[in-house]
CSV table of C-alpha atoms in Angstrom, one decimal:
chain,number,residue,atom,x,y,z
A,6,UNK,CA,11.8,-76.2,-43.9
A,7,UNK,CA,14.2,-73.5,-43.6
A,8,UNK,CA,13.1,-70.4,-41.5
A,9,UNK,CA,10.1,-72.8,-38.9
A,10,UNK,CA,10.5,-75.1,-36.3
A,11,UNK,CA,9.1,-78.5,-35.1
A,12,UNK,CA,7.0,-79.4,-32.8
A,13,UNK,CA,8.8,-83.1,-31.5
A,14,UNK,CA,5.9,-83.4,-28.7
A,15,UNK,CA,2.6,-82.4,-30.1
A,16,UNK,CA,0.9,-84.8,-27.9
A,17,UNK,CA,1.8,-82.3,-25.2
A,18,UNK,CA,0.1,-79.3,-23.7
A,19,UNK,CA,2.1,-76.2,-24.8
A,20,UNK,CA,3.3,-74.0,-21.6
A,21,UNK,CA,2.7,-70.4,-20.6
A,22,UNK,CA,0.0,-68.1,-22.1
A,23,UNK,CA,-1.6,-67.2,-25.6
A,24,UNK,CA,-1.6,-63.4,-27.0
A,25,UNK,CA,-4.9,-62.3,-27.7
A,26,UNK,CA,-5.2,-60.1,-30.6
A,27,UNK,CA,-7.1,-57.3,-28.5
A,28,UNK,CA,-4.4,-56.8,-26.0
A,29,UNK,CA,-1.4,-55.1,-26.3
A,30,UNK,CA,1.2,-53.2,-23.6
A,31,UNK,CA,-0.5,-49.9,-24.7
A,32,UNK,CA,-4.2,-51.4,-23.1
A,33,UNK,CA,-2.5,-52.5,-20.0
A,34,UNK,CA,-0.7,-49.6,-19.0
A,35,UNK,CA,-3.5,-47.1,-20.0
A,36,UNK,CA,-6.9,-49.2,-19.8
A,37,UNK,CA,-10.3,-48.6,-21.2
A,38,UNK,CA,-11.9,-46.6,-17.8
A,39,UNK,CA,-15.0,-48.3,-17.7
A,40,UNK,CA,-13.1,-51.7,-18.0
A,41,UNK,CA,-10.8,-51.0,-14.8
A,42,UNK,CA,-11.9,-53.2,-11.6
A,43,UNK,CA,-13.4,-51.4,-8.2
A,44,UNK,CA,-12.6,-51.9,-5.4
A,45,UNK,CA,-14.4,-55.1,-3.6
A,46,UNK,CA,-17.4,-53.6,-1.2
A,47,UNK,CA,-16.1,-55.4,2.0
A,48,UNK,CA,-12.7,-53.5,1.3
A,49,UNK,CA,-13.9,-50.0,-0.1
A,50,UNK,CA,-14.5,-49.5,3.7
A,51,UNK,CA,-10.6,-49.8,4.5
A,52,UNK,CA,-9.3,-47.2,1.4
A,53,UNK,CA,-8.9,-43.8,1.9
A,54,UNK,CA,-10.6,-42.9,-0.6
A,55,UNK,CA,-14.1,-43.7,1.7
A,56,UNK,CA,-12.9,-41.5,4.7
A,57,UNK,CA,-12.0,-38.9,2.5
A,58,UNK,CA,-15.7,-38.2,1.0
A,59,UNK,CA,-17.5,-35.1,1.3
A,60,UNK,CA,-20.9,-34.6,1.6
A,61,UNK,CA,-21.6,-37.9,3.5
A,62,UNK,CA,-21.3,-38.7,6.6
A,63,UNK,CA,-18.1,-41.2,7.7
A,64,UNK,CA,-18.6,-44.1,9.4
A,65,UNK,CA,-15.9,-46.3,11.6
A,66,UNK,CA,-15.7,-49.3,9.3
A,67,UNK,CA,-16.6,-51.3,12.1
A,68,UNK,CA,-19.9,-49.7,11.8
A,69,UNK,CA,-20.7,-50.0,8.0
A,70,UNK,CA,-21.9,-52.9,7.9
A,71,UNK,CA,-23.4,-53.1,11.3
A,72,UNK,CA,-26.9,-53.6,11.6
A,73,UNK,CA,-29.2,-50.4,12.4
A,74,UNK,CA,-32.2,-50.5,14.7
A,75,UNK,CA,-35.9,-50.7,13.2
A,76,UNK,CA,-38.0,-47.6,13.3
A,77,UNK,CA,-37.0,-44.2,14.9
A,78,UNK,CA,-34.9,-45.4,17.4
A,79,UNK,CA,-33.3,-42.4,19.5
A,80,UNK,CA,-30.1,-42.9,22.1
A,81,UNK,CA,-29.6,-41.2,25.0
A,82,UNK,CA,-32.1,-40.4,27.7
A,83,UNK,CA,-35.0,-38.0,27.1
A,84,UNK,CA,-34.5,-34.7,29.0
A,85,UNK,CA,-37.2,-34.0,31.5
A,86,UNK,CA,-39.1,-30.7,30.8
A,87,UNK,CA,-37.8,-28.2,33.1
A,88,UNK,CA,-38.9,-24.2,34.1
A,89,UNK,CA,-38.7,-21.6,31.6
A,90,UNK,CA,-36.3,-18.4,31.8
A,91,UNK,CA,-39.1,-16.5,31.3
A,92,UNK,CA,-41.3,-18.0,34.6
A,93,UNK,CA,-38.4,-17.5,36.8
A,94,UNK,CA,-38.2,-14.0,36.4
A,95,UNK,CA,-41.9,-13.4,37.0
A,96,UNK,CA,-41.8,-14.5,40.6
A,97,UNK,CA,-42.0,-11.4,41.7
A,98,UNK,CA,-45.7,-10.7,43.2
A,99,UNK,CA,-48.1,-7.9,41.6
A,100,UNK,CA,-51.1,-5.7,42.5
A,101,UNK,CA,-52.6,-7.0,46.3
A,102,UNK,CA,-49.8,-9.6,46.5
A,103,UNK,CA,-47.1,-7.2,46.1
A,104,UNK,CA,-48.6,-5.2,48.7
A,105,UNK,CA,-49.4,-7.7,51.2
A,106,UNK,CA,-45.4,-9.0,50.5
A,107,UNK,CA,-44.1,-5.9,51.3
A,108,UNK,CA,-46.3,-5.3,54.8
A,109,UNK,CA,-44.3,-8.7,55.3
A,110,UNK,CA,-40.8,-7.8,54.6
A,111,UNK,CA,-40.9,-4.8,57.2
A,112,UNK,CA,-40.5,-7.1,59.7
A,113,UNK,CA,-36.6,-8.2,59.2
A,114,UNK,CA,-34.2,-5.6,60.0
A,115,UNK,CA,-31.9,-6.9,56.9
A,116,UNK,CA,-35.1,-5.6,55.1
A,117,UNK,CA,-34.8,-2.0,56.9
A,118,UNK,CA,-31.0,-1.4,57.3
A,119,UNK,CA,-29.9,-3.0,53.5
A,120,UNK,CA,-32.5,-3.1,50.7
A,121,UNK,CA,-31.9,-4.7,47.8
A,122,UNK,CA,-31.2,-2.9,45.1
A,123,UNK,CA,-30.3,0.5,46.7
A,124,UNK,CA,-27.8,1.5,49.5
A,125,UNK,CA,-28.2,0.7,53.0
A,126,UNK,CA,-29.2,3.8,55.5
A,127,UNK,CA,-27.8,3.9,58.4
A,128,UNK,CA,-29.4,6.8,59.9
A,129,UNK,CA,-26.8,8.8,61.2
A,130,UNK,CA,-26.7,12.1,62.4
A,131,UNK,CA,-24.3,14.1,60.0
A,132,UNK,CA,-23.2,17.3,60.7
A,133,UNK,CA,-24.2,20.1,58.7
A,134,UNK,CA,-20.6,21.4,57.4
A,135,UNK,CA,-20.6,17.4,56.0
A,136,UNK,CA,-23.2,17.6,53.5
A,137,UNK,CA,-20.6,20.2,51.4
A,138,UNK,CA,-19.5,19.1,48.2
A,139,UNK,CA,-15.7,20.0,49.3
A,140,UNK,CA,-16.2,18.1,52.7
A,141,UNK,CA,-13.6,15.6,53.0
A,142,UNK,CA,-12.8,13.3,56.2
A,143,UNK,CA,-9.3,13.8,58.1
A,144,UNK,CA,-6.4,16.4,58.1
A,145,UNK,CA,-4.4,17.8,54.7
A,146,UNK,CA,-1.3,16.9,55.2
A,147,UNK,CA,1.2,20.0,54.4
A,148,UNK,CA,3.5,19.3,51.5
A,149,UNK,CA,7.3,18.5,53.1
A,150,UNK,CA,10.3,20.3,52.2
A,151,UNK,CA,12.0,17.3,51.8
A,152,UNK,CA,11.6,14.2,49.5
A,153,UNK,CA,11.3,10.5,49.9
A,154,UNK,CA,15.0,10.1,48.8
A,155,UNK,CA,16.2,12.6,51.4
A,156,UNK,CA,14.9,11.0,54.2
A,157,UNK,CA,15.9,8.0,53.2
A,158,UNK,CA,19.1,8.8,52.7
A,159,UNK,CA,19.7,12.8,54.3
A,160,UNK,CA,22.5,14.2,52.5
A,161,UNK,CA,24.0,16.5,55.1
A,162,UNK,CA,23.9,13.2,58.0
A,163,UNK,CA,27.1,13.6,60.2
A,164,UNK,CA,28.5,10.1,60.0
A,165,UNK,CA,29.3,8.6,63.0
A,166,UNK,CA,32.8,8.1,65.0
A,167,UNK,CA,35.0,5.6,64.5
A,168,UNK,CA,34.7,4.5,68.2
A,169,UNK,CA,30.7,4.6,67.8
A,170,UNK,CA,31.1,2.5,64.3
A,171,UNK,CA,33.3,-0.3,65.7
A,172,UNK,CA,30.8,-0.4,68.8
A,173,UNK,CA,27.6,-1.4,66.5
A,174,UNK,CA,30.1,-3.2,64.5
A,175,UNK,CA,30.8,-5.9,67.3
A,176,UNK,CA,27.4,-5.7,68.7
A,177,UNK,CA,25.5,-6.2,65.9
A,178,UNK,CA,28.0,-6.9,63.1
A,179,UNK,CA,26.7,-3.6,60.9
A,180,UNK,CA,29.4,-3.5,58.2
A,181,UNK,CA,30.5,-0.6,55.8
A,182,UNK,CA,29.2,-1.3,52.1
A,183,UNK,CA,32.1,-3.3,50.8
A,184,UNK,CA,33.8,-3.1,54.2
A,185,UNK,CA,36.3,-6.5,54.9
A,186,UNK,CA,35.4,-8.4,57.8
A,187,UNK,CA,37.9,-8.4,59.5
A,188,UNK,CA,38.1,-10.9,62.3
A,189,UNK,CA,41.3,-10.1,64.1
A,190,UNK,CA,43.0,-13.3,63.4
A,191,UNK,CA,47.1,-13.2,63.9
A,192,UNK,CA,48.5,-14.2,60.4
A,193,UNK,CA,52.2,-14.6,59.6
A,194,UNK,CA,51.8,-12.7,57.1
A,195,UNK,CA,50.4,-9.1,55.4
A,196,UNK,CA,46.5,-10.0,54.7
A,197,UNK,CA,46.7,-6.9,52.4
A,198,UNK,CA,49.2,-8.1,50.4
A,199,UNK,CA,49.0,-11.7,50.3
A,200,UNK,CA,46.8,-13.9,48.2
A,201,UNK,CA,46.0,-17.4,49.2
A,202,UNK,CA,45.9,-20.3,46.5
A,203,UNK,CA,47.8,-20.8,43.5
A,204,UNK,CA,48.2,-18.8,40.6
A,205,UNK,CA,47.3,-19.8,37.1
A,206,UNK,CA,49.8,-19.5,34.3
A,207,UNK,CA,47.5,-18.0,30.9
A,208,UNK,CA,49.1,-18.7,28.1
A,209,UNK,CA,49.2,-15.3,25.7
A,210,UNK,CA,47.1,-15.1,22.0
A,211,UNK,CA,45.4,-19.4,22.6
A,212,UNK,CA,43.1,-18.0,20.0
A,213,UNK,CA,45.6,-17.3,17.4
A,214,UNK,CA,47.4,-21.0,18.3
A,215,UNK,CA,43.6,-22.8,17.8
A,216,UNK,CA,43.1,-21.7,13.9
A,217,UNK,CA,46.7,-22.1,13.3
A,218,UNK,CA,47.7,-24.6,15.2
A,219,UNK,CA,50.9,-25.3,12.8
A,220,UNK,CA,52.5,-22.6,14.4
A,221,UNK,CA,54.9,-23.4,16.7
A,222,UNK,CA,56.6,-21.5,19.8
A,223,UNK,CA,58.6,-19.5,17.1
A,224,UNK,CA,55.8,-18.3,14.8
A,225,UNK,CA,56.8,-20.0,12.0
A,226,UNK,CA,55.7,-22.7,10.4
A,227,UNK,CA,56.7,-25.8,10.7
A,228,UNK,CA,59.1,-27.8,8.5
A,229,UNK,CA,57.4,-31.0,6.8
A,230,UNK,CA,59.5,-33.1,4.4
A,231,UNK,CA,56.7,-34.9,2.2
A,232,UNK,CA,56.2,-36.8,-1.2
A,233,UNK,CA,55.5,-34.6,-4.3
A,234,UNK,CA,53.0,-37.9,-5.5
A,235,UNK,CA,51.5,-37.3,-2.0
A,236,UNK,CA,51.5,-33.6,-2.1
A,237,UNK,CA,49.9,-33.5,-5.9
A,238,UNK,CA,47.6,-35.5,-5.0
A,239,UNK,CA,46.0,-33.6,-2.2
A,240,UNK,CA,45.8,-30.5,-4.4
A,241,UNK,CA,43.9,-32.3,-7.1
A,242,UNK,CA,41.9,-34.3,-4.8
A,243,UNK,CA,40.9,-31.3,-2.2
A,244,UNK,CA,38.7,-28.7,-2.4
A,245,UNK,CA,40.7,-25.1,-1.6
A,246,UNK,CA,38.4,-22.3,-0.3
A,247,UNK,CA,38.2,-19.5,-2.3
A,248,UNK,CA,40.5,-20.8,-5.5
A,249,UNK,CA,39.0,-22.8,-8.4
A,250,UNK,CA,39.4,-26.9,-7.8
A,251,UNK,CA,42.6,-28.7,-9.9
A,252,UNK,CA,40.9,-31.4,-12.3
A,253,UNK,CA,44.8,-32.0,-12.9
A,254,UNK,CA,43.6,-30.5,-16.8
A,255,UNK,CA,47.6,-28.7,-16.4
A,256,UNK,CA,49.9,-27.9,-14.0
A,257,UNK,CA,48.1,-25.6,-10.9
A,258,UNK,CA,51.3,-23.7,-10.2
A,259,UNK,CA,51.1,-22.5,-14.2
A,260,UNK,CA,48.8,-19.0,-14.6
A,261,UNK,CA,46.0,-19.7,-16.4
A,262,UNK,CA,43.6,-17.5,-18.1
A,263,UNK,CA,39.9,-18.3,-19.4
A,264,UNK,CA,37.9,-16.6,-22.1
A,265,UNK,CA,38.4,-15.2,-24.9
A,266,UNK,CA,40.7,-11.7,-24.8
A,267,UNK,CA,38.3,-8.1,-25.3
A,268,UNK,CA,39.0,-6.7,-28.9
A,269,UNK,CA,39.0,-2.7,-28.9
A,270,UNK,CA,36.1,-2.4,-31.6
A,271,UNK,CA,33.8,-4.0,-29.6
A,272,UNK,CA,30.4,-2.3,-29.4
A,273,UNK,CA,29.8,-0.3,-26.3
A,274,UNK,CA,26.7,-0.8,-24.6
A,275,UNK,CA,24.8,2.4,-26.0
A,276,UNK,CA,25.8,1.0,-29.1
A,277,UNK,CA,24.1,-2.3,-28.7
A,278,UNK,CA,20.9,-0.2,-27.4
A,279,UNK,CA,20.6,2.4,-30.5
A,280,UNK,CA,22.6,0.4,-33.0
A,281,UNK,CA,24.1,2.4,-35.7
A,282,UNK,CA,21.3,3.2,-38.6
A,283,UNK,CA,21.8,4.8,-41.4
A,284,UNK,CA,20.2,8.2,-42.3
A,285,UNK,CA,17.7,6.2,-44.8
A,286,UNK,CA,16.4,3.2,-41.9
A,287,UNK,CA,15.5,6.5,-39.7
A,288,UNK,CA,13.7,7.9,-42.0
A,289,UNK,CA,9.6,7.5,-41.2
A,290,UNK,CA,8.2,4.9,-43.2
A,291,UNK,CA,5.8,6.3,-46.3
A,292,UNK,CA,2.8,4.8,-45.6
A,293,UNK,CA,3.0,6.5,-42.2
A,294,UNK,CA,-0.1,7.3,-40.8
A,295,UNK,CA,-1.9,5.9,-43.5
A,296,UNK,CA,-4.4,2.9,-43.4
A,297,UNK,CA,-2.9,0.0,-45.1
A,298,UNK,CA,-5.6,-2.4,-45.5
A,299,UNK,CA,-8.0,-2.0,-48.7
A,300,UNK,CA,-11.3,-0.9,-48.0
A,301,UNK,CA,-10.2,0.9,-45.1
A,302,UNK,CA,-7.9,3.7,-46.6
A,303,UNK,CA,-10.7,7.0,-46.8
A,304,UNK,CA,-9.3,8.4,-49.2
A,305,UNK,CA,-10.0,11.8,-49.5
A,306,UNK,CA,-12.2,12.7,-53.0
A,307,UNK,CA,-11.5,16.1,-54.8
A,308,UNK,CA,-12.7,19.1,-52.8
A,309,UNK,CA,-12.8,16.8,-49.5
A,310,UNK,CA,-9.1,17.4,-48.6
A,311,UNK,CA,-9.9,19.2,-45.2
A,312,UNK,CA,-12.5,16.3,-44.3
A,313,UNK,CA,-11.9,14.8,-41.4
A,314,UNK,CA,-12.8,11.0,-41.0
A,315,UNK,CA,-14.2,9.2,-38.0
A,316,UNK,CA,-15.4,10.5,-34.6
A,317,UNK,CA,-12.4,12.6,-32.5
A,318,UNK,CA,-11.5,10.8,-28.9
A,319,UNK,CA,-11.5,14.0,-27.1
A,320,UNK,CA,-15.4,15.3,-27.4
A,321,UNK,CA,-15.2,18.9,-27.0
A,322,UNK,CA,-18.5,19.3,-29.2
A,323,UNK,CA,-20.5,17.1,-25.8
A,324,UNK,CA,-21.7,19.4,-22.9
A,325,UNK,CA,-20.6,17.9,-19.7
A,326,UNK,CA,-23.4,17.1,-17.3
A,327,UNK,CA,-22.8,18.2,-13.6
A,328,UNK,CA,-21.4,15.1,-12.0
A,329,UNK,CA,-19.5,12.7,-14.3
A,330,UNK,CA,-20.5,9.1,-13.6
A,331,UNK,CA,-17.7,7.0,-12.8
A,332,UNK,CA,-19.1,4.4,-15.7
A,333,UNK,CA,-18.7,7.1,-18.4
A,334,UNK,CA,-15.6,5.9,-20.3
A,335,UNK,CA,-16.0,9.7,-22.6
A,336,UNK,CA,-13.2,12.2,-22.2
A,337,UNK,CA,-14.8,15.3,-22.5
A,338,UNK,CA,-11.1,17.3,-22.9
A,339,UNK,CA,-10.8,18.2,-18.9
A,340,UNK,CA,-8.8,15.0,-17.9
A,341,UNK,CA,-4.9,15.5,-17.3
A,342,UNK,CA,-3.1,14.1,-20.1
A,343,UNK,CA,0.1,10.7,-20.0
A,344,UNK,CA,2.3,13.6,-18.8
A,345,UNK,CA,1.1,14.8,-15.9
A,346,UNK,CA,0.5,11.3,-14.6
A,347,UNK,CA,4.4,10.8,-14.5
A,348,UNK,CA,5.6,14.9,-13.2
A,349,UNK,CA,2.5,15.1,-11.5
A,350,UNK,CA,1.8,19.1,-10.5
A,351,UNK,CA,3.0,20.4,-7.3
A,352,UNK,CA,-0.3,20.6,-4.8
A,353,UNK,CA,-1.9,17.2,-7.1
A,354,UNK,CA,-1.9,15.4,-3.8
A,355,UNK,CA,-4.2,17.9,-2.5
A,356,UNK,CA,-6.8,18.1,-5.3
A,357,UNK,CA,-5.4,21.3,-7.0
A,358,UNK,CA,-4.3,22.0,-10.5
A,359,UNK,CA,-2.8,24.6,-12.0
A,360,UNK,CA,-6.4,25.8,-13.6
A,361,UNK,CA,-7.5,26.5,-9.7
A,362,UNK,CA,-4.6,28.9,-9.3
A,363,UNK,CA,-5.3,30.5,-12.6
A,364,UNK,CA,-9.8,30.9,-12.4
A,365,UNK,CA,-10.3,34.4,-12.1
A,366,UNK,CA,-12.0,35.1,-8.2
A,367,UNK,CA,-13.7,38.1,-6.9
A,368,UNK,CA,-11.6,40.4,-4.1
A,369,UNK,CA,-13.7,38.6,-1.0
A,370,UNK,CA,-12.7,35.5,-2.0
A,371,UNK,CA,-9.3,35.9,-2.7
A,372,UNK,CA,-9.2,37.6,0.8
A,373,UNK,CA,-10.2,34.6,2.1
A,374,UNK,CA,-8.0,32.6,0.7
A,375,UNK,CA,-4.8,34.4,1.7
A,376,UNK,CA,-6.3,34.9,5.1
A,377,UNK,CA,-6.6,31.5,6.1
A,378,UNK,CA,-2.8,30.7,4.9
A,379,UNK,CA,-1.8,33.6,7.5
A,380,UNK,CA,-1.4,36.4,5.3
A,381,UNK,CA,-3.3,38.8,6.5
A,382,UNK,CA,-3.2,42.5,5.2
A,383,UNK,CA,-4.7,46.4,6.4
A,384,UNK,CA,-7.5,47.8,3.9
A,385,UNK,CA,-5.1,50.0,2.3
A,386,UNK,CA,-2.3,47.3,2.0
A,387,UNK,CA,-5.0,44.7,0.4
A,388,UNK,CA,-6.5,47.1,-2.2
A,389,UNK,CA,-2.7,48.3,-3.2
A,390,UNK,CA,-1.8,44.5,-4.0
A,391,UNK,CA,-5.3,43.8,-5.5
A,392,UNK,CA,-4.8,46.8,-7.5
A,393,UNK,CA,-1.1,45.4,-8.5
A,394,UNK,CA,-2.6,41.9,-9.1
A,395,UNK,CA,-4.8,43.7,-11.8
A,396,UNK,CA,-2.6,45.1,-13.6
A,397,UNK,CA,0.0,41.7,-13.7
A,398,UNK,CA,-3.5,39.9,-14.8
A,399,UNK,CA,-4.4,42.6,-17.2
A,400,UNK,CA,-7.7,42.6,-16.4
A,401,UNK,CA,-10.6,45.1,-16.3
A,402,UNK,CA,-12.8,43.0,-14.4
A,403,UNK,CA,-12.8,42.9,-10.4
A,404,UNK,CA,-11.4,39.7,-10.6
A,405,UNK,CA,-7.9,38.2,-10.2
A,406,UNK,CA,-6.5,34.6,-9.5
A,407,UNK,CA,-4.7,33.8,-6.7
A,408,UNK,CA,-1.1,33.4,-9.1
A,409,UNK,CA,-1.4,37.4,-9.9
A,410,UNK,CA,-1.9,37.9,-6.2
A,411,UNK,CA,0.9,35.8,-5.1
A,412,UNK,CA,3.1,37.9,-7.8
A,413,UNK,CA,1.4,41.0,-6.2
A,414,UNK,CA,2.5,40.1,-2.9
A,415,UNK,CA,5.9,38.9,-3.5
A,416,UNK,CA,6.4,42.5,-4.8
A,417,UNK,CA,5.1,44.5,-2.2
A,418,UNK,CA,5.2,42.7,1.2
A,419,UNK,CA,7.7,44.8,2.5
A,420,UNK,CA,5.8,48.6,1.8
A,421,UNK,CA,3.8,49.3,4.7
């Protein structure tokens, strides 16, 4: 029986589990959902999945299970009805009682000398020249000629003798600023020149010595017979700052150059942006501007060669109502066009275009315009440059915009 085996003990209980058909390593590591076992109740309380509910209140789990108290059971003591807000302020007395209160309060001399609620009278007997606005307790003070820092410190003070100073200066000790005290001891030697303790030997550039601390008292390096094994070693194990590290690929002290050498007809990077297309891939495409797709083509018929297909963006043929609704998605042709939204006209942060300075105004107006940028003109001056600004405008009309009377002016602003 080539290929099985047999059993010698099949009296015996085979060892370890069977395979079910309907279990595989797929179903355990990804089981069915509904098949997965919860959590026990008596340990749900313990997960963190319980204290992290919402929408329910959270319990200690000492508490879960504990029990509750029958009916509407309240804790705490029940607060004793007290006076309203609204009683307390109505103590005050009214009609006869307010009356016969006040008769009482006329008594007390608190009453009398500081009412509530307005300021106390003393009944005094004020002058008349003391009821004046301007009336003012005490004497003005005349302004000084000098200042607080001059009497502080008075600049033309004679300073005292030297006899005077060393007087105060042994009865009361009143030194000099910076002055030595000097306590008339008999030295050996010059106080002025001598200096007591020892002094300290600074070695020159320690700085310089601390990052290169090879250096010795010569300044030059010093002198360390090695092994070259030892030596290469450290270069290929070490990391040098600012050089590339030796993986001991060749020798480190060879030169060594990466990459592949720049060849002179290499493209330029112009070139690479444009290319280089021939006169025939410039040329526009035929079915340029043409629809494509069947069905869609409009083909003009004979006769209908000036027809024009489809509804234009721009509606010139629309009247424009008075205030254009900010939902209205039609260009009526008065919007600025792509260009002017990247050059932008000069006064565009102002709410002008170049149509204002253009619109042809009557003289008052444009009178008022110049006027209120501080160009101000005589009645003969005005009608000479309004009379210039008609004839740069070519106009017949009284009018002229405000670009033919800047022209004007920039002509004849300096005849009188």
């Amino acid at each position: 029986m080539s290929g099985k085996s047999r059993d010698y003990f099949g009296t015996l209980k085979s060892a370890g589990r069977t395979v079910l058909k309907e279990e595989s390593a797929g179903d355990c590591i990804q089981p069915v959902q509904s098949q997965v076992p919860e959590t026990p109740p008596h340990i749900k309380k313990y997960r963190k999945s319980y204290k992290h509910q919402h929408g329910c209140s959270i319990l200690h789990p000492g508490l879960v299970d504990a029990p509750k108290p029958q009916g509407n059971w309240l804790y705490g003591k029940k607060t004793d009805p007290s006076d309203k807000a609204g009683d307390l302020f109505k103590q005050q007395p009214e009609g006869i009682k307010e009356l016969i209160n006040e008769i009482n309060e006329q008594k007390y001399a608190s009453h009398i000398k500081e009412p509530l609620g307005t300021m106390p009278t003393r009944n005094y007997n004020w002058p008349e020249e003391s009821k004046s606005d301007g009336f003012a307790f005490g004497q003005k003070i005349p302004p000084s000629e000098f200042t607080a820092k001059e009497v502080v410190f008075p600049p033309d003070a004679k300073r005292d003798d030297d006899g005077v100073r060393l007087m105060y200066l042994k009865s009361h000790g009143n030194f000099e600023a910076g002055e030595q005290k000097n306590r008339e001891y008999k030295w050996n030697v010059d106080p002025n020149e001598f200096r007591f303790g020892k002094k300290e030997e600074r070695e020159q550039q320690q700085m310089k010595k601390i990052l290169q601390h090879e250096l010795t008292q010569n300044q030059y390096p010093k002198t360390t017979i090695i092994s070259k094994n030892q030596e290469d070693w450290k270069n290929y194990n070490e990391d040098p700052l600012g050089k590339p590290k030796n993986q001991a690929q060749i020798n480190s002290r060879m030169p060594a150059i990466f990459g592949e050498m720049k060849k002179d007809e290499q493209w330029t990077a112009g070139q690479c942006i444009n290319g280089q297309p021939t006169q025939k891939e410039v040329q526009p495409d035929i079915d340029l501007g043409k629809a494509t797709k069947f069905g869609f083509r409009n083909q003009p018929k004979p006769g209908d060669e000036t027809r024009t297909f489809g509804v234009p963006t721009i509606r010139n043929d629309i009247l424009k109502t008075g205030m254009k609704s900010v939902a209205d998605p039609q260009n009526y042709g008065d919007e600025v066009p792509a260009v002017a939204l990247l050059f932008p006209e000069k006064f565009s942060h102002m709410g002008l275009t170049e149509q204002d300075f253009l619109m042809l105004r009557n003289k008052k107006d444009i009178k008022q315009i110049f006027e209120s940028i501080g160009i101000k003109y005589g009645i003969g001056k005005f009608e000479g440059v309004f009379k210039r600004a008609k004839e740069i405008q070519n106009t017949f009309d009284d009018k002229v915009s405000v670009k033919a009377f800047q022209l004007a002016v920039q002509e004849m602003h300096h005849i009188d």
